[in-house]
Amino acid sequence: MVKCVLLCLLVGLIGSQAQTPTLLRDTIWGEFPSVVRVKTPRENQFCLGTVINSNHVLTSAFCVLSYDRMRIFPARLVRVIGGDISVTPAAITRQTRTGQHIFVHEDYRPHTYENNLAIIRLAEPFHLPSNAIEEAVIRMRIVPEQHPCDVVTWYRAPGTEGNPSQEIPRQQAFNVNIRNRDVCAAERRTEFTLEENSLCTYTTTTIGVVQGDPMFCDGELTSIQSYVFLPPVTGQPQPQPQNQPNLVSTQVRFYLHWIHTQLNRTQPMPGGWNPVEY
């Protein structure tokens, strides 16, 4: 009986540490039709957003704030591009919209990444139904540990300078598995808790992600990327960070009430609002 228990524990431990190698790949048409690009005045940076309905896009608070995190970008300077998976050539299904209002979560905290969400209301709705744009289906079920998911990002692959056709910024995705939240939190050197509304995933290689990149589990929008941290290497005189980062994201299902409130909101954000003072 004791041997059986020990064997079960050993199998569980090995299974919890197993990780499918992370593979970055180009997405294909129709794979993530709810994912759109968000271009702000921040130079040379595209964020990603996810279509909630024809008038609204969900992204991170980081994406729509200035470098110093003190000011929301004017909505009219924010463009949302849907129906395409590459910068060029432009697809005939591409739809480009300008923001009308931007709503950042009132309790967003830049230093801790709490409530790192924002809603962009479009000046003109997307034309739906469309063969290239679709409203996201939000996952309402708990995601179990080790469950495989996909993170969608906007990426320019390194080492492709010799092939101009491969230098085009484009939509890509990579696989992750859900980690135990407590184990992940124990690897943080500054704080030792991860809120229940957070998910932690692990990659086997360094992948360039941006706050706002969405994660899909079983094809359903599950979370929005919030921050990355590198766990220290144990057994060294001075802990050194690993090359394999932990990705921490915000579960959308915990914020459904806030999201729905923004969809029906009639008042803009308070003038001069910034997350440091409020």
PDB file of C-alpha atoms in Angstrom:
ATOM      1  CA  MET A   1       0.000   0.000   0.000  1.00  0.00           C
ATOM      2  CA  VAL A   2       2.835   2.383   0.957  1.00  0.00           C
ATOM      3  CA  LYS A   3       4.683   1.550  -2.275  1.00  0.00           C
ATOM      4  CA  CYS A   4       1.536   2.301  -4.252  1.00  0.00           C
ATOM      5  CA  VAL A   5       1.121   5.680  -2.565  1.00  0.00           C
ATOM      6  CA  LEU A   6       4.786   6.592  -3.141  1.00  0.00           C
ATOM      7  CA  LEU A   7       4.538   5.543  -6.775  1.00  0.00           C
ATOM      8  CA  CYS A   8       1.426   7.656  -7.297  1.00  0.00           C
ATOM      9  CA  LEU A   9       3.134  10.658  -5.714  1.00  0.00           C
ATOM     10  CA  LEU A  10       6.196  10.181  -7.901  1.00  0.00           C
ATOM     11  CA  VAL A  11       4.110   9.916 -11.061  1.00  0.00           C
ATOM     12  CA  GLY A  12       2.184  13.044 -10.064  1.00  0.00           C
ATOM     13  CA  LEU A  13       5.411  14.961  -9.410  1.00  0.00           C
ATOM     14  CA  ILE A  14       6.936  13.961 -12.741  1.00  0.00           C
ATOM     15  CA  GLY A  15       3.714  14.816 -14.533  1.00  0.00           C
ATOM     16  CA  SER A  16       3.551  18.228 -12.884  1.00  0.00           C
ATOM     17  CA  GLN A  17       7.089  19.040 -14.062  1.00  0.00           C
ATOM     18  CA  ALA A  18       6.575  17.776 -17.598  1.00  0.00           C
ATOM     19  CA  GLN A  19       6.312  20.462 -20.227  1.00  0.00           C
ATOM     20  CA  THR A  20       5.725  20.086 -23.927  1.00  0.00           C
ATOM     21  CA  PRO A  21       8.478  21.951 -25.791  1.00  0.00           C
ATOM     22  CA  THR A  22       7.306  25.446 -26.693  1.00  0.00           C
ATOM     23  CA  LEU A  23       6.886  25.924 -30.434  1.00  0.00           C
ATOM     24  CA  LEU A  24       6.380  29.351 -31.960  1.00  0.00           C
ATOM     25  CA  ARG A  25       4.396  29.128 -35.187  1.00  0.00           C
ATOM     26  CA  ASP A  26       2.589  31.315 -37.686  1.00  0.00           C
ATOM     27  CA  THR A  27      -1.174  31.273 -37.255  1.00  0.00           C
ATOM     28  CA  ILE A  28      -3.482  30.449 -40.149  1.00  0.00           C
ATOM     29  CA  TRP A  29      -6.633  32.141 -41.399  1.00  0.00           C
ATOM     30  CA  GLY A  30      -9.620  31.509 -39.162  1.00  0.00           C
ATOM     31  CA  GLU A  31      -7.581  30.118 -36.270  1.00  0.00           C
ATOM     32  CA  PHE A  32      -8.000  33.129 -33.948  1.00  0.00           C
ATOM     33  CA  PRO A  33     -10.551  35.383 -35.698  1.00  0.00           C
ATOM     34  CA  SER A  34     -11.302  37.395 -32.548  1.00  0.00           C
ATOM     35  CA  VAL A  35      -7.694  38.626 -32.216  1.00  0.00           C
ATOM     36  CA  VAL A  36      -6.973  42.128 -33.543  1.00  0.00           C
ATOM     37  CA  ARG A  37      -3.991  44.487 -33.579  1.00  0.00           C
ATOM     38  CA  VAL A  38      -3.980  47.659 -31.485  1.00  0.00           C
ATOM     39  CA  LYS A  39      -1.694  50.471 -32.678  1.00  0.00           C
ATOM     40  CA  THR A  40      -1.106  53.361 -30.288  1.00  0.00           C
ATOM     41  CA  PRO A  41       1.225  56.385 -30.390  1.00  0.00           C
ATOM     42  CA  ARG A  42       3.841  54.225 -28.669  1.00  0.00           C
ATOM     43  CA  GLU A  43       6.440  53.937 -31.427  1.00  0.00           C
ATOM     44  CA  ASN A  44       7.084  50.614 -33.148  1.00  0.00           C
ATOM     45  CA  GLN A  45       4.806  48.623 -30.873  1.00  0.00           C
ATOM     46  CA  PHE A  46       1.691  46.686 -31.743  1.00  0.00           C
ATOM     47  CA  CYS A  47      -0.422  45.287 -28.923  1.00  0.00           C
ATOM     48  CA  LEU A  48      -3.086  42.678 -29.410  1.00  0.00           C
ATOM     49  CA  GLY A  49      -6.715  42.902 -28.428  1.00  0.00           C
ATOM     50  CA  THR A  50      -9.695  40.570 -28.526  1.00  0.00           C
ATOM     51  CA  VAL A  51     -13.109  41.373 -29.985  1.00  0.00           C
ATOM     52  CA  ILE A  52     -15.830  41.260 -27.313  1.00  0.00           C
ATOM     53  CA  ASN A  53     -18.520  42.529 -29.662  1.00  0.00           C
ATOM     54  CA  SER A  54     -18.633  44.583 -32.834  1.00  0.00           C
ATOM     55  CA  ASN A  55     -18.094  47.818 -30.868  1.00  0.00           C
ATOM     56  CA  HIS A  56     -15.605  46.802 -28.185  1.00  0.00           C
ATOM     57  CA  VAL A  57     -12.133  45.268 -27.901  1.00  0.00           C
ATOM     58  CA  LEU A  58     -10.486  43.918 -24.737  1.00  0.00           C
ATOM     59  CA  THR A  59      -6.763  44.488 -24.172  1.00  0.00           C
ATOM     60  CA  SER A  60      -4.359  45.320 -21.324  1.00  0.00           C
ATOM     61  CA  ALA A  61      -4.209  48.631 -19.488  1.00  0.00           C
ATOM     62  CA  PHE A  62      -0.500  48.737 -20.332  1.00  0.00           C
ATOM     63  CA  CYS A  63      -1.290  48.825 -24.030  1.00  0.00           C
ATOM     64  CA  VAL A  64      -3.307  52.048 -23.932  1.00  0.00           C
ATOM     65  CA  LEU A  65      -1.180  54.015 -21.454  1.00  0.00           C
ATOM     66  CA  SER A  66       1.811  56.281 -22.097  1.00  0.00           C
ATOM     67  CA  TYR A  67       5.369  55.164 -21.298  1.00  0.00           C
ATOM     68  CA  ASP A  68       5.213  56.569 -17.767  1.00  0.00           C
ATOM     69  CA  ARG A  69       1.811  54.897 -17.124  1.00  0.00           C
ATOM     70  CA  MET A  70       0.396  58.285 -16.142  1.00  0.00           C
ATOM     71  CA  ARG A  71      -1.867  59.036 -19.083  1.00  0.00           C
ATOM     72  CA  ILE A  72      -4.370  57.220 -21.286  1.00  0.00           C
ATOM     73  CA  PHE A  73      -3.734  57.768 -24.978  1.00  0.00           C
ATOM     74  CA  PRO A  74      -6.381  59.878 -26.741  1.00  0.00           C
ATOM     75  CA  ALA A  75      -8.819  57.379 -28.211  1.00  0.00           C
ATOM     76  CA  ARG A  76      -8.718  59.022 -31.632  1.00  0.00           C
ATOM     77  CA  LEU A  77      -4.981  58.195 -31.862  1.00  0.00           C
ATOM     78  CA  VAL A  78      -5.587  54.483 -31.261  1.00  0.00           C
ATOM     79  CA  ARG A  79      -6.249  52.259 -34.258  1.00  0.00           C
ATOM     80  CA  VAL A  80      -7.639  48.733 -34.158  1.00  0.00           C
ATOM     81  CA  ILE A  81      -6.981  46.463 -37.134  1.00  0.00           C
ATOM     82  CA  GLY A  82      -9.002  43.273 -37.508  1.00  0.00           C
ATOM     83  CA  GLY A  83      -9.522  40.654 -40.184  1.00  0.00           C
ATOM     84  CA  ASP A  84      -5.835  40.237 -41.006  1.00  0.00           C
ATOM     85  CA  ILE A  85      -2.899  38.200 -39.689  1.00  0.00           C
ATOM     86  CA  SER A  86      -0.001  40.075 -41.298  1.00  0.00           C
ATOM     87  CA  VAL A  87       1.078  43.682 -41.777  1.00  0.00           C
ATOM     88  CA  THR A  88       1.490  43.268 -45.517  1.00  0.00           C
ATOM     89  CA  PRO A  89       0.050  42.615 -47.982  1.00  0.00           C
ATOM     90  CA  ALA A  90      -3.240  43.923 -46.647  1.00  0.00           C
ATOM     91  CA  ALA A  91      -5.996  41.335 -46.886  1.00  0.00           C
ATOM     92  CA  ILE A  92      -9.279  42.287 -48.540  1.00  0.00           C
ATOM     93  CA  THR A  93     -10.960  41.275 -45.274  1.00  0.00           C
ATOM     94  CA  ARG A  94      -9.008  43.821 -43.218  1.00  0.00           C
ATOM     95  CA  GLN A  95     -11.090  46.317 -41.239  1.00  0.00           C
ATOM     96  CA  THR A  96      -9.401  49.302 -39.568  1.00  0.00           C
ATOM     97  CA  ARG A  97     -11.161  51.295 -36.882  1.00  0.00           C
ATOM     98  CA  THR A  98     -10.363  54.288 -34.656  1.00  0.00           C
ATOM     99  CA  GLY A  99     -11.074  54.380 -30.942  1.00  0.00           C
ATOM    100  CA  GLN A 100     -13.934  56.465 -29.570  1.00  0.00           C
ATOM    101  CA  HIS A 101     -13.426  55.865 -25.839  1.00  0.00           C
ATOM    102  CA  ILE A 102     -10.887  53.955 -23.770  1.00  0.00           C
ATOM    103  CA  PHE A 103     -11.846  52.534 -20.383  1.00  0.00           C
ATOM    104  CA  VAL A 104      -9.024  51.358 -18.117  1.00  0.00           C
ATOM    105  CA  HIS A 105      -9.873  49.286 -15.043  1.00  0.00           C
ATOM    106  CA  GLU A 106     -10.228  51.770 -12.190  1.00  0.00           C
ATOM    107  CA  ASP A 107      -8.157  49.574  -9.854  1.00  0.00           C
ATOM    108  CA  TYR A 108      -5.273  48.964 -12.247  1.00  0.00           C
ATOM    109  CA  ARG A 109      -1.938  49.107 -10.409  1.00  0.00           C
ATOM    110  CA  PRO A 110       1.112  49.453 -12.695  1.00  0.00           C
ATOM    111  CA  HIS A 111       3.625  48.363 -10.042  1.00  0.00           C
ATOM    112  CA  THR A 112       1.843  45.077  -9.264  1.00  0.00           C
ATOM    113  CA  TYR A 113       0.014  44.548 -12.601  1.00  0.00           C
ATOM    114  CA  GLU A 114      -3.295  44.054 -10.783  1.00  0.00           C
ATOM    115  CA  ASN A 115      -6.466  44.466 -12.870  1.00  0.00           C
ATOM    116  CA  ASN A 116      -4.387  44.950 -16.002  1.00  0.00           C
ATOM    117  CA  LEU A 117      -7.340  45.323 -18.379  1.00  0.00           C
ATOM    118  CA  ALA A 118      -8.836  47.954 -20.663  1.00  0.00           C
ATOM    119  CA  ILE A 119     -11.737  48.191 -23.089  1.00  0.00           C
ATOM    120  CA  ILE A 120     -11.527  50.136 -26.360  1.00  0.00           C
ATOM    121  CA  ARG A 121     -14.834  51.358 -27.753  1.00  0.00           C
ATOM    122  CA  LEU A 122     -14.658  51.781 -31.512  1.00  0.00           C
ATOM    123  CA  ALA A 123     -15.836  54.906 -33.325  1.00  0.00           C
ATOM    124  CA  GLU A 124     -17.359  52.618 -35.950  1.00  0.00           C
ATOM    125  CA  PRO A 125     -18.289  48.982 -35.312  1.00  0.00           C
ATOM    126  CA  PHE A 126     -16.737  46.087 -37.141  1.00  0.00           C
ATOM    127  CA  HIS A 127     -18.904  44.702 -39.898  1.00  0.00           C
ATOM    128  CA  LEU A 128     -20.124  41.371 -38.546  1.00  0.00           C
ATOM    129  CA  PRO A 129     -20.651  38.630 -39.442  1.00  0.00           C
ATOM    130  CA  SER A 130     -17.354  38.394 -41.266  1.00  0.00           C
ATOM    131  CA  ASN A 131     -15.255  35.545 -42.563  1.00  0.00           C
ATOM    132  CA  ALA A 132     -12.195  37.008 -40.820  1.00  0.00           C
ATOM    133  CA  ILE A 133     -13.487  38.652 -37.599  1.00  0.00           C
ATOM    134  CA  GLU A 134     -15.460  36.972 -34.853  1.00  0.00           C
ATOM    135  CA  GLU A 135     -16.530  37.747 -31.303  1.00  0.00           C
ATOM    136  CA  ALA A 136     -14.510  35.814 -28.719  1.00  0.00           C
ATOM    137  CA  VAL A 137     -16.094  33.017 -26.725  1.00  0.00           C
ATOM    138  CA  ILE A 138     -15.033  33.549 -23.109  1.00  0.00           C
ATOM    139  CA  ARG A 139     -14.088  30.480 -21.139  1.00  0.00           C
ATOM    140  CA  MET A 140     -16.150  30.138 -17.965  1.00  0.00           C
ATOM    141  CA  ARG A 141     -14.774  26.827 -16.706  1.00  0.00           C
ATOM    142  CA  ILE A 142     -11.743  26.392 -14.449  1.00  0.00           C
ATOM    143  CA  VAL A 143      -8.612  25.498 -16.373  1.00  0.00           C
ATOM    144  CA  PRO A 144      -6.933  22.475 -14.746  1.00  0.00           C
ATOM    145  CA  GLU A 145      -3.202  22.204 -14.145  1.00  0.00           C
ATOM    146  CA  GLN A 146      -1.164  20.967 -17.113  1.00  0.00           C
ATOM    147  CA  HIS A 147      -3.970  21.863 -19.486  1.00  0.00           C
ATOM    148  CA  PRO A 148      -2.578  22.854 -22.913  1.00  0.00           C
ATOM    149  CA  CYS A 149      -3.399  26.353 -24.182  1.00  0.00           C
ATOM    150  CA  ASP A 150      -2.220  28.744 -26.893  1.00  0.00           C
ATOM    151  CA  VAL A 151      -0.899  32.277 -26.444  1.00  0.00           C
ATOM    152  CA  VAL A 152      -1.318  34.550 -29.462  1.00  0.00           C
ATOM    153  CA  THR A 153       1.318  37.220 -30.002  1.00  0.00           C
ATOM    154  CA  TRP A 154       2.620  39.646 -32.605  1.00  0.00           C
ATOM    155  CA  TYR A 155       6.132  38.708 -33.537  1.00  0.00           C
ATOM    156  CA  ARG A 156       9.016  39.255 -35.941  1.00  0.00           C
ATOM    157  CA  ALA A 157      11.129  36.109 -35.987  1.00  0.00           C
ATOM    158  CA  PRO A 158      14.859  36.684 -35.349  1.00  0.00           C
ATOM    159  CA  GLY A 159      17.512  35.412 -37.719  1.00  0.00           C
ATOM    160  CA  THR A 160      15.406  35.865 -40.854  1.00  0.00           C
ATOM    161  CA  GLU A 161      17.067  38.995 -42.205  1.00  0.00           C
ATOM    162  CA  GLY A 162      18.312  37.086 -45.216  1.00  0.00           C
ATOM    163  CA  ASN A 163      14.800  36.285 -46.351  1.00  0.00           C
ATOM    164  CA  PRO A 164      12.715  39.463 -46.783  1.00  0.00           C
ATOM    165  CA  SER A 165       9.486  37.503 -47.042  1.00  0.00           C
ATOM    166  CA  GLN A 166       9.988  36.303 -43.465  1.00  0.00           C
ATOM    167  CA  GLU A 167      10.669  39.742 -41.986  1.00  0.00           C
ATOM    168  CA  ILE A 168       7.031  40.822 -42.179  1.00  0.00           C
ATOM    169  CA  PRO A 169       5.480  41.315 -38.709  1.00  0.00           C
ATOM    170  CA  ARG A 170       2.668  38.821 -38.377  1.00  0.00           C
ATOM    171  CA  GLN A 171       0.400  37.002 -35.972  1.00  0.00           C
ATOM    172  CA  GLN A 172       1.934  33.984 -34.288  1.00  0.00           C
ATOM    173  CA  ALA A 173       1.054  31.603 -31.479  1.00  0.00           C
ATOM    174  CA  PHE A 174       2.845  29.254 -29.115  1.00  0.00           C
ATOM    175  CA  ASN A 175       1.801  26.452 -26.803  1.00  0.00           C
ATOM    176  CA  VAL A 176       1.861  26.583 -23.004  1.00  0.00           C
ATOM    177  CA  ASN A 177       0.613  24.462 -20.112  1.00  0.00           C
ATOM    178  CA  ILE A 178      -1.132  25.718 -16.990  1.00  0.00           C
ATOM    179  CA  ARG A 179       1.079  25.616 -13.886  1.00  0.00           C
ATOM    180  CA  ASN A 180       0.206  25.210 -10.238  1.00  0.00           C
ATOM    181  CA  ARG A 181      -0.418  28.743  -8.965  1.00  0.00           C
ATOM    182  CA  ASP A 182       1.253  28.204  -5.573  1.00  0.00           C
ATOM    183  CA  VAL A 183       4.377  26.653  -7.090  1.00  0.00           C
ATOM    184  CA  CYS A 184       4.612  29.532  -9.532  1.00  0.00           C
ATOM    185  CA  ALA A 185       4.169  32.104  -6.766  1.00  0.00           C
ATOM    186  CA  ALA A 186       6.950  30.504  -4.714  1.00  0.00           C
ATOM    187  CA  GLU A 187       9.371  31.224  -7.566  1.00  0.00           C
ATOM    188  CA  ARG A 188       8.809  34.974  -7.373  1.00  0.00           C
ATOM    189  CA  ARG A 189      11.597  36.767  -5.572  1.00  0.00           C
ATOM    190  CA  THR A 190       9.672  39.935  -4.759  1.00  0.00           C
ATOM    191  CA  GLU A 191       6.205  38.739  -3.802  1.00  0.00           C
ATOM    192  CA  PHE A 192       4.889  35.341  -2.826  1.00  0.00           C
ATOM    193  CA  THR A 193       1.269  35.403  -3.889  1.00  0.00           C
ATOM    194  CA  LEU A 194      -0.632  35.119  -7.123  1.00  0.00           C
ATOM    195  CA  GLU A 195      -4.256  36.122  -6.948  1.00  0.00           C
ATOM    196  CA  GLU A 196      -6.943  33.579  -7.785  1.00  0.00           C
ATOM    197  CA  ASN A 197      -7.804  35.607 -10.877  1.00  0.00           C
ATOM    198  CA  SER A 198      -4.323  34.938 -12.296  1.00  0.00           C
ATOM    199  CA  LEU A 199      -3.028  32.019 -14.331  1.00  0.00           C
ATOM    200  CA  CYS A 200       0.601  30.978 -14.548  1.00  0.00           C
ATOM    201  CA  THR A 201       2.105  29.185 -17.539  1.00  0.00           C
ATOM    202  CA  TYR A 202       5.612  28.079 -18.404  1.00  0.00           C
ATOM    203  CA  THR A 203       7.568  28.080 -21.639  1.00  0.00           C
ATOM    204  CA  THR A 204      10.650  26.021 -22.468  1.00  0.00           C
ATOM    205  CA  THR A 205      12.268  28.902 -24.312  1.00  0.00           C
ATOM    206  CA  THR A 206      12.198  32.685 -24.252  1.00  0.00           C
ATOM    207  CA  ILE A 207       9.273  34.050 -26.266  1.00  0.00           C
ATOM    208  CA  GLY A 208       8.608  37.738 -26.855  1.00  0.00           C
ATOM    209  CA  VAL A 209       5.185  38.519 -25.399  1.00  0.00           C
ATOM    210  CA  VAL A 210       3.469  41.842 -24.782  1.00  0.00           C
ATOM    211  CA  GLN A 211       0.922  42.687 -22.137  1.00  0.00           C
ATOM    212  CA  GLY A 212      -2.441  42.248 -23.803  1.00  0.00           C
ATOM    213  CA  ASP A 213      -1.571  39.079 -25.712  1.00  0.00           C
ATOM    214  CA  PRO A 214      -4.568  36.734 -25.309  1.00  0.00           C
ATOM    215  CA  MET A 215      -4.467  33.087 -24.252  1.00  0.00           C
ATOM    216  CA  PHE A 216      -6.989  30.588 -25.581  1.00  0.00           C
ATOM    217  CA  CYS A 217      -7.764  27.217 -24.022  1.00  0.00           C
ATOM    218  CA  ASP A 218      -9.835  24.824 -26.141  1.00  0.00           C
ATOM    219  CA  GLY A 219     -10.498  27.735 -28.502  1.00  0.00           C
ATOM    220  CA  GLU A 220     -12.015  29.920 -25.770  1.00  0.00           C
ATOM    221  CA  LEU A 221     -10.606  33.250 -24.586  1.00  0.00           C
ATOM    222  CA  THR A 222      -9.233  32.453 -21.150  1.00  0.00           C
ATOM    223  CA  SER A 223      -6.859  35.212 -20.074  1.00  0.00           C
ATOM    224  CA  ILE A 224      -4.930  38.329 -21.067  1.00  0.00           C
ATOM    225  CA  GLN A 225      -1.150  38.429 -20.642  1.00  0.00           C
ATOM    226  CA  SER A 226      -0.139  40.655 -17.732  1.00  0.00           C
ATOM    227  CA  TYR A 227       3.551  40.174 -16.905  1.00  0.00           C
ATOM    228  CA  VAL A 228       6.555  37.844 -17.121  1.00  0.00           C
ATOM    229  CA  PHE A 229       9.088  36.867 -14.491  1.00  0.00           C
ATOM    230  CA  LEU A 230      12.137  34.619 -14.492  1.00  0.00           C
ATOM    231  CA  PRO A 231      12.407  32.170 -11.581  1.00  0.00           C
ATOM    232  CA  PRO A 232      15.833  31.980  -9.901  1.00  0.00           C
ATOM    233  CA  VAL A 233      18.103  28.983 -10.367  1.00  0.00           C
ATOM    234  CA  THR A 234      18.357  27.138  -7.075  1.00  0.00           C
ATOM    235  CA  GLY A 235      21.493  25.563  -5.690  1.00  0.00           C
ATOM    236  CA  GLN A 236      23.739  28.505  -6.599  1.00  0.00           C
ATOM    237  CA  PRO A 237      25.543  30.808  -4.127  1.00  0.00           C
ATOM    238  CA  GLN A 238      23.698  33.726  -5.743  1.00  0.00           C
ATOM    239  CA  PRO A 239      20.402  32.776  -7.415  1.00  0.00           C
ATOM    240  CA  GLN A 240      20.493  33.459 -11.130  1.00  0.00           C
ATOM    241  CA  PRO A 241      17.399  33.878 -13.301  1.00  0.00           C
ATOM    242  CA  GLN A 242      16.472  31.057 -15.616  1.00  0.00           C
ATOM    243  CA  ASN A 243      15.966  31.421 -19.347  1.00  0.00           C
ATOM    244  CA  GLN A 244      12.512  29.847 -19.201  1.00  0.00           C
ATOM    245  CA  PRO A 245      10.023  32.502 -18.072  1.00  0.00           C
ATOM    246  CA  ASN A 246       6.780  32.184 -16.195  1.00  0.00           C
ATOM    247  CA  LEU A 247       3.948  34.005 -17.960  1.00  0.00           C
ATOM    248  CA  VAL A 248       1.260  35.397 -15.669  1.00  0.00           C
ATOM    249  CA  SER A 249      -2.077  36.373 -17.179  1.00  0.00           C
ATOM    250  CA  THR A 250      -5.422  37.726 -15.959  1.00  0.00           C
ATOM    251  CA  GLN A 251      -8.430  35.420 -16.218  1.00  0.00           C
ATOM    252  CA  VAL A 252     -11.215  37.098 -18.159  1.00  0.00           C
ATOM    253  CA  ARG A 253     -14.031  35.202 -16.432  1.00  0.00           C
ATOM    254  CA  PHE A 254     -13.314  37.028 -13.163  1.00  0.00           C
ATOM    255  CA  TYR A 255     -13.975  40.369 -14.866  1.00  0.00           C
ATOM    256  CA  LEU A 256     -17.220  39.725 -16.724  1.00  0.00           C
ATOM    257  CA  HIS A 257     -19.182  42.186 -14.604  1.00  0.00           C
ATOM    258  CA  TRP A 258     -16.606  44.928 -15.182  1.00  0.00           C
ATOM    259  CA  ILE A 259     -16.486  44.199 -18.917  1.00  0.00           C
ATOM    260  CA  HIS A 260     -20.271  44.315 -19.289  1.00  0.00           C
ATOM    261  CA  THR A 261     -20.368  47.575 -17.343  1.00  0.00           C
ATOM    262  CA  GLN A 262     -17.955  49.153 -19.835  1.00  0.00           C
ATOM    263  CA  LEU A 263     -20.014  47.953 -22.788  1.00  0.00           C
ATOM    264  CA  ASN A 264     -22.964  50.008 -21.542  1.00  0.00           C
ATOM    265  CA  ARG A 265     -20.976  52.887 -20.085  1.00  0.00           C
ATOM    266  CA  THR A 266     -22.071  56.379 -21.077  1.00  0.00           C
ATOM    267  CA  GLN A 267     -19.444  58.463 -19.250  1.00  0.00           C
ATOM    268  CA  PRO A 268     -15.754  58.632 -20.301  1.00  0.00           C
ATOM    269  CA  MET A 269     -12.864  58.135 -17.889  1.00  0.00           C
ATOM    270  CA  PRO A 270     -12.426  61.091 -15.477  1.00  0.00           C
ATOM    271  CA  GLY A 271     -10.321  63.874 -16.937  1.00  0.00           C
ATOM    272  CA  GLY A 272      -6.669  63.589 -15.938  1.00  0.00           C
ATOM    273  CA  TRP A 273      -7.118  60.074 -14.567  1.00  0.00           C
ATOM    274  CA  ASN A 274      -3.933  58.135 -13.957  1.00  0.00           C
ATOM    275  CA  PRO A 275      -3.540  54.825 -12.107  1.00  0.00           C
ATOM    276  CA  VAL A 276      -0.894  56.110  -9.702  1.00  0.00           C
ATOM    277  CA  GLU A 277      -3.166  58.687  -8.063  1.00  0.00           C
ATOM    278  CA  TYR A 278      -6.485  56.821  -8.065  1.00  0.00           C
TER     279      TYR A 278
END
